[in-house]
Amino acid sequence: MESFKHGKSTEFIDWLDVEGRVINASDGGIIFADGRYYWYGQAMRPIGFGLGGTGGQVTDTGVNMYSSADLLNWRYEGVVLSVKNDESSPLYPPLRFERPKIIYNEKTKKYVLWCHYIKHPGDHTFTEGGGEALVAVSDRVTGPYEAVNIFRPIDDGGMVRDCTLFKDADGKAYFIYDRDETFDLATRCIHIVKLSEDYLSPTDEYKRIGEAYRREAPAVICRGGYYYMITSDMTAWEANKAKYFRAKSLLGEWEDMGDPYIGDDEGNSFLSQTTYAFKIEGEDRYIHMAERHNKENFLHCSYIWLPIEFDPEGGLSIKYYEDWSL
């Protein structure tokens, strides 16, 4: 692939690895290590949406990883966080390792993965295993990652839903997630939790982002003295209108900046949902990763990667391109 190909804003287009196989890395992220980009995400099953843990929205494999020197040509590196075919294990499939994110800890020399975990058979509930954070670690970016803890940050009263990780310039790290306390969408909002020095557990420092109520799928970047958080509304697997927020401090006050998408006439984020956002290594350029969920066959979701543009007033915007090159 020589450019990011999306097709029309209603099309589903497969991205292939260098061996010609469909890339299967749902709702994951990017980490740069040892001169290469590593892209990872949950391995979805090649079937459609279903209830009772029967659909393609769960995994019976784990988290896949790919690597690239140019962000366009991807080599499969394998399964880095695996399920365990043991009915007594919390990793017994099918389950969900949704929205996995990886950061590196310079002090411990460990790669740390956090994700939204839902135990077998992969259904949201209020009971234990129905919505937690899972933490896994590895000595190498390509794994294998071993699960070391499963829990709910802040307290047991709030389930974990869509989440991300953010590592700041000072080395401090944060778990950012949609906290669900009642199954009532009107009460849900984004929370930011500061992590311990080893990144393996939450501290008591956190911020409830009241402005970001009914928001999920957070992606966070920092540029020009501002932290930006791009989010989606809550309509399950249906695409909806995006909204982003801006702050001078992660645990400070956040400002509602409205819809970042330009020309999104249908109000559905170009039929996609935010996954992650990252800085191109060595450049002042950022890419917004989103996913066009194919509910008929989750193996054939589309990846929508678009450049983020910034204005002099500290705002950002995202335009749709059917095809664009670095």
Coordinates of C-alpha atoms in Angstrom, one line a residue:
M1 CA 0.0 0.0 0.0
E2 CA 1.4 3.4 -1.0
S3 CA -1.3 5.6 0.5
F4 CA -4.1 5.4 3.0
K5 CA -7.1 4.2 1.0
H6 CA -10.6 4.7 2.4
G7 CA -12.9 4.9 -0.6
K8 CA -16.1 6.7 -0.3
S9 CA -17.4 7.5 3.2
T10 CA -19.9 4.6 3.0
E11 CA -17.5 1.9 1.7
F12 CA -15.8 -1.0 3.5
I13 CA -12.3 -1.5 2.2
D14 CA -9.9 -4.2 3.5
W15 CA -6.3 -3.2 4.4
L16 CA -3.9 -6.1 3.8
D17 CA -0.5 -6.9 5.3
V18 CA 2.6 -7.5 3.3
E19 CA 1.6 -11.2 2.9
G20 CA -1.8 -10.2 1.4
R21 CA -3.8 -11.1 4.5
V22 CA -6.6 -8.9 5.9
I23 CA -5.2 -6.8 8.8
N24 CA -7.2 -7.7 12.0
A25 CA -6.4 -5.2 14.7
S26 CA -9.7 -3.7 15.9
D27 CA -9.8 -0.6 18.1
G28 CA -6.2 -0.7 19.0
G29 CA -3.3 1.8 18.8
I30 CA 0.2 2.6 17.7
I31 CA 3.5 2.5 19.6
F32 CA 6.9 3.5 18.1
A33 CA 9.9 1.3 19.3
D34 CA 13.3 0.4 17.9
G35 CA 12.8 2.4 14.7
R36 CA 9.4 0.9 13.8
Y37 CA 5.8 1.5 14.3
Y38 CA 3.8 -1.2 16.0
W39 CA 0.0 -1.4 15.4
Y40 CA -2.1 -3.7 17.6
G41 CA -5.7 -4.4 18.3
Q42 CA -8.2 -7.1 19.2
A43 CA -8.5 -10.0 16.8
M44 CA -12.1 -10.0 15.8
R45 CA -14.0 -13.1 14.6
P46 CA -15.1 -13.2 10.9
I47 CA -18.8 -13.2 11.7
G48 CA -21.4 -10.5 12.4
F49 CA -22.8 -8.9 15.5
G50 CA -24.6 -11.2 17.9
L51 CA -25.9 -11.2 21.5
G52 CA -24.9 -13.7 24.2
G53 CA -21.2 -13.5 23.3
T54 CA -21.8 -15.2 20.0
G55 CA -20.8 -12.5 17.5
G56 CA -17.7 -11.1 15.9
Q57 CA -17.4 -8.4 18.5
V58 CA -15.6 -10.8 20.8
T59 CA -12.3 -12.6 20.3
D60 CA -11.3 -16.2 20.6
T61 CA -7.7 -15.4 19.7
G62 CA -6.4 -12.3 21.6
V63 CA -4.6 -9.1 20.5
N64 CA -2.8 -9.1 17.2
M65 CA 0.3 -7.0 16.4
Y66 CA 1.8 -5.7 13.1
S67 CA 4.9 -3.6 12.4
S68 CA 5.9 -1.1 9.8
A69 CA 8.8 1.3 9.0
D70 CA 6.5 3.7 7.0
L71 CA 3.0 3.3 8.4
L72 CA 1.7 1.9 5.1
N73 CA 3.3 -1.6 4.7
W74 CA 2.5 -3.8 7.7
R75 CA 4.1 -7.1 8.7
Y76 CA 2.3 -9.5 11.0
E77 CA 4.1 -10.0 14.3
G78 CA 1.6 -12.5 15.8
V79 CA -0.7 -12.7 18.8
V80 CA 0.9 -10.7 21.6
L81 CA -1.8 -11.2 24.3
S82 CA -3.4 -14.6 24.0
V83 CA -6.6 -16.2 25.3
K84 CA -6.2 -19.3 27.4
N85 CA -8.2 -22.4 26.5
D86 CA -8.8 -23.3 30.1
E87 CA -12.3 -22.9 31.5
S88 CA -11.0 -22.0 34.9
S89 CA -8.9 -19.1 33.5
P90 CA -10.2 -15.5 33.3
L91 CA -8.8 -15.5 29.8
Y92 CA -11.1 -18.3 28.6
P93 CA -12.6 -17.4 25.2
P94 CA -14.7 -16.0 23.8
L95 CA -14.1 -12.7 25.7
R96 CA -13.2 -9.1 25.0
F97 CA -9.8 -7.4 25.1
E98 CA -11.4 -4.2 23.7
R99 CA -9.4 -1.1 22.9
P100 CA -6.0 -2.3 24.0
K101 CA -3.3 0.4 24.4
I102 CA 0.4 0.0 25.1
I103 CA 3.0 2.3 26.6
Y104 CA 6.6 1.9 27.6
N105 CA 7.9 2.5 31.1
E106 CA 11.6 3.6 31.0
K107 CA 12.0 3.0 34.7
T108 CA 10.9 -0.6 34.8
K109 CA 11.9 -1.4 31.1
K110 CA 8.5 -2.9 30.6
Y111 CA 5.9 -2.5 28.0
V112 CA 2.5 -2.2 29.7
L113 CA -0.9 -3.0 28.1
W114 CA -4.3 -1.9 29.4
C115 CA -7.6 -2.8 27.9
H116 CA -11.4 -3.0 28.5
Y117 CA -11.9 -6.6 29.6
I118 CA -15.1 -8.6 29.6
K119 CA -14.9 -12.2 30.6
H120 CA -16.4 -15.2 28.8
P121 CA -18.7 -15.1 26.9
G122 CA -18.1 -11.4 26.4
D123 CA -21.3 -9.8 27.5
H124 CA -21.5 -6.5 29.5
T125 CA -22.9 -7.0 33.0
F126 CA -22.7 -5.3 36.4
T127 CA -21.2 -8.5 38.0
E128 CA -17.5 -9.2 38.3
G129 CA -15.9 -9.6 34.9
G130 CA -18.6 -7.6 33.2
G131 CA -16.5 -4.5 32.6
E132 CA -13.0 -4.2 34.1
A133 CA -9.5 -3.0 33.2
L134 CA -7.0 -5.7 32.4
V135 CA -3.3 -4.9 32.7
A136 CA -0.6 -7.0 31.0
V137 CA 3.2 -6.6 30.8
S138 CA 6.0 -7.7 28.5
D139 CA 9.8 -7.2 28.2
R140 CA 9.4 -6.7 24.5
V141 CA 7.1 -4.7 22.4
T142 CA 6.1 -7.8 20.4
G143 CA 5.3 -9.7 23.6
P144 CA 4.2 -12.1 24.8
Y145 CA 2.2 -10.0 27.3
E146 CA 1.1 -11.6 30.5
A147 CA -1.9 -10.5 32.4
V148 CA -1.0 -9.3 35.9
N149 CA -4.2 -7.7 37.2
I150 CA -8.0 -7.3 36.4
F151 CA -9.9 -4.6 38.4
R152 CA -12.0 -1.5 38.3
P153 CA -10.2 1.8 38.9
I154 CA -11.4 4.4 41.5
D155 CA -13.9 1.9 43.1
D156 CA -15.9 -1.2 42.3
G157 CA -19.0 0.8 41.7
G158 CA -17.9 2.0 38.2
M159 CA -17.5 -0.4 35.3
V160 CA -14.9 0.2 32.7
R161 CA -16.1 0.8 29.1
D162 CA -14.2 2.3 26.2
C163 CA -10.7 3.3 27.2
T164 CA -7.2 4.6 26.2
L165 CA -3.8 5.2 27.7
F166 CA -1.8 8.5 27.6
K167 CA 1.8 8.9 28.5
D168 CA 2.8 12.6 29.1
A169 CA 6.1 14.2 28.3
D170 CA 7.2 14.0 31.9
G171 CA 6.8 10.2 31.9
K172 CA 3.6 10.1 34.0
A173 CA 0.8 7.9 32.6
Y174 CA -3.0 8.0 32.7
F175 CA -5.8 5.6 32.1
I176 CA -8.8 7.4 30.4
Y177 CA -12.1 5.6 30.3
D178 CA -15.9 5.8 30.1
R179 CA -17.1 5.0 33.6
D180 CA -20.4 3.2 33.8
E181 CA -22.2 3.3 37.2
T182 CA -25.8 2.7 36.4
F183 CA -26.3 1.4 32.9
D184 CA -28.0 4.8 32.3
L185 CA -26.2 6.6 29.4
A186 CA -27.1 10.0 30.8
T187 CA -24.9 9.5 33.9
R188 CA -21.9 8.1 32.1
C189 CA -18.8 10.3 31.4
I190 CA -15.1 10.2 30.8
H191 CA -12.7 9.8 33.8
I192 CA -9.0 10.3 33.8
V193 CA -7.0 8.3 36.4
K194 CA -3.3 8.9 37.1
L195 CA -1.3 5.7 37.2
S196 CA 1.4 4.4 39.6
E197 CA 5.0 4.9 38.6
D198 CA 5.2 1.3 37.2
Y199 CA 2.0 1.9 35.2
L200 CA 0.4 -1.3 36.7
S201 CA -2.2 0.2 39.0
P202 CA -4.3 3.4 39.4
T203 CA -3.5 6.0 42.0
D204 CA -6.1 8.0 44.0
E205 CA -5.7 11.0 41.7
Y206 CA -8.4 11.2 39.1
K207 CA -10.6 13.7 37.3
R208 CA -14.3 13.3 36.3
I209 CA -14.8 15.1 33.0
G210 CA -18.4 16.3 33.5
E211 CA -18.3 18.1 30.2
A212 CA -17.7 14.7 28.5
Y213 CA -20.9 13.0 29.6
R214 CA -22.4 10.4 27.2
R215 CA -19.0 10.2 25.5
E216 CA -16.8 7.2 24.8
A217 CA -14.0 6.0 22.5
P218 CA -11.5 8.6 23.8
A219 CA -8.2 9.4 22.0
V220 CA -5.8 12.0 23.5
I221 CA -2.9 13.9 22.1
C222 CA -0.9 17.0 23.4
R223 CA 0.3 19.8 21.1
G224 CA 1.0 23.5 21.6
G225 CA 0.3 23.6 25.3
Y226 CA -3.2 21.9 24.9
Y227 CA -4.4 18.4 25.6
Y228 CA -7.0 17.3 23.1
M229 CA -9.5 14.5 23.6
I230 CA -11.6 13.2 20.6
T231 CA -14.6 11.2 21.5
S232 CA -17.8 9.6 20.1
D233 CA -21.4 9.5 21.4
M234 CA -22.9 6.3 22.7
T235 CA -24.9 4.4 20.1
A236 CA -23.3 0.9 20.4
W237 CA -21.9 -0.2 17.0
E238 CA -23.8 2.6 15.1
A239 CA -21.7 5.5 14.0
N240 CA -22.5 8.9 15.4
K241 CA -21.3 12.5 15.6
A242 CA -17.9 13.1 17.2
K243 CA -17.0 15.8 19.7
Y244 CA -13.6 16.9 21.1
F245 CA -12.5 18.6 24.2
R246 CA -9.5 20.8 25.1
A247 CA -7.6 21.4 28.4
K248 CA -4.4 23.0 29.6
S249 CA -4.0 20.2 32.2
L250 CA -5.1 16.5 32.0
L251 CA -6.6 16.7 35.5
G252 CA -7.8 20.3 35.0
E253 CA -10.9 21.8 33.4
W254 CA -11.9 20.6 29.9
E255 CA -13.6 22.7 27.3
D256 CA -16.2 21.4 24.9
M257 CA -14.9 22.3 21.4
G258 CA -17.7 20.7 19.3
D259 CA -17.4 18.4 16.3
P260 CA -13.9 18.1 14.8
Y261 CA -15.0 16.7 11.5
I262 CA -15.3 19.0 8.5
G263 CA -17.9 18.2 5.9
D264 CA -19.5 15.4 7.9
D265 CA -22.9 16.1 6.5
E266 CA -24.5 12.9 7.8
G267 CA -23.3 13.6 11.3
N268 CA -21.8 10.1 11.7
S269 CA -18.0 10.9 11.8
F270 CA -17.8 9.7 8.2
L271 CA -19.4 6.4 9.3
S272 CA -16.6 5.6 11.7
Q273 CA -15.7 5.8 15.4
T274 CA -12.5 7.1 17.0
T275 CA -9.8 4.5 17.9
Y276 CA -6.6 6.3 18.7
A277 CA -4.5 9.4 17.7
F278 CA -0.7 9.6 17.5
K279 CA 2.2 11.8 16.5
I280 CA 4.3 10.8 13.5
E281 CA 7.8 10.2 14.8
G282 CA 10.1 13.2 14.4
E283 CA 7.5 15.4 12.8
D284 CA 4.8 17.9 13.9
R285 CA 2.1 15.9 12.3
Y286 CA -0.6 13.8 13.9
I287 CA -2.9 11.0 12.6
H288 CA -6.4 10.2 13.9
M289 CA -7.3 6.5 13.7
A290 CA -10.9 5.5 13.4
E291 CA -12.8 2.3 12.5
R292 CA -15.8 1.7 10.3
H293 CA -17.4 -1.2 12.0
N294 CA -18.8 -3.8 9.7
K295 CA -21.5 -5.5 11.8
E296 CA -22.1 -8.1 9.2
N297 CA -18.5 -9.4 9.4
F298 CA -16.1 -7.8 11.9
L299 CA -13.1 -9.2 10.1
H300 CA -13.8 -6.7 7.3
C301 CA -14.1 -3.5 9.3
S302 CA -12.4 -0.5 7.6
Y303 CA -9.6 1.5 9.1
I304 CA -10.0 5.2 8.6
W305 CA -6.7 7.1 9.2
L306 CA -6.9 10.8 8.6
P307 CA -4.5 13.8 9.2
I308 CA -5.3 16.1 12.1
E309 CA -5.1 19.8 11.2
F310 CA -4.6 22.6 13.7
D311 CA -5.6 26.3 13.5
P312 CA -3.8 29.3 15.1
E313 CA -6.5 29.6 17.8
G314 CA -5.7 26.1 19.2
G315 CA -8.5 24.2 17.6
L316 CA -8.3 21.1 15.5
S317 CA -10.2 19.6 12.6
I318 CA -10.3 16.4 10.6
K319 CA -11.3 16.2 6.9
Y320 CA -12.2 13.1 4.9
Y321 CA -9.9 11.9 2.1
E322 CA -10.7 8.9 0.0
D323 CA -7.0 8.4 -0.6
W324 CA -4.1 10.4 0.9
S325 CA -0.3 9.9 1.2
L326 CA 2.3 10.9 3.7

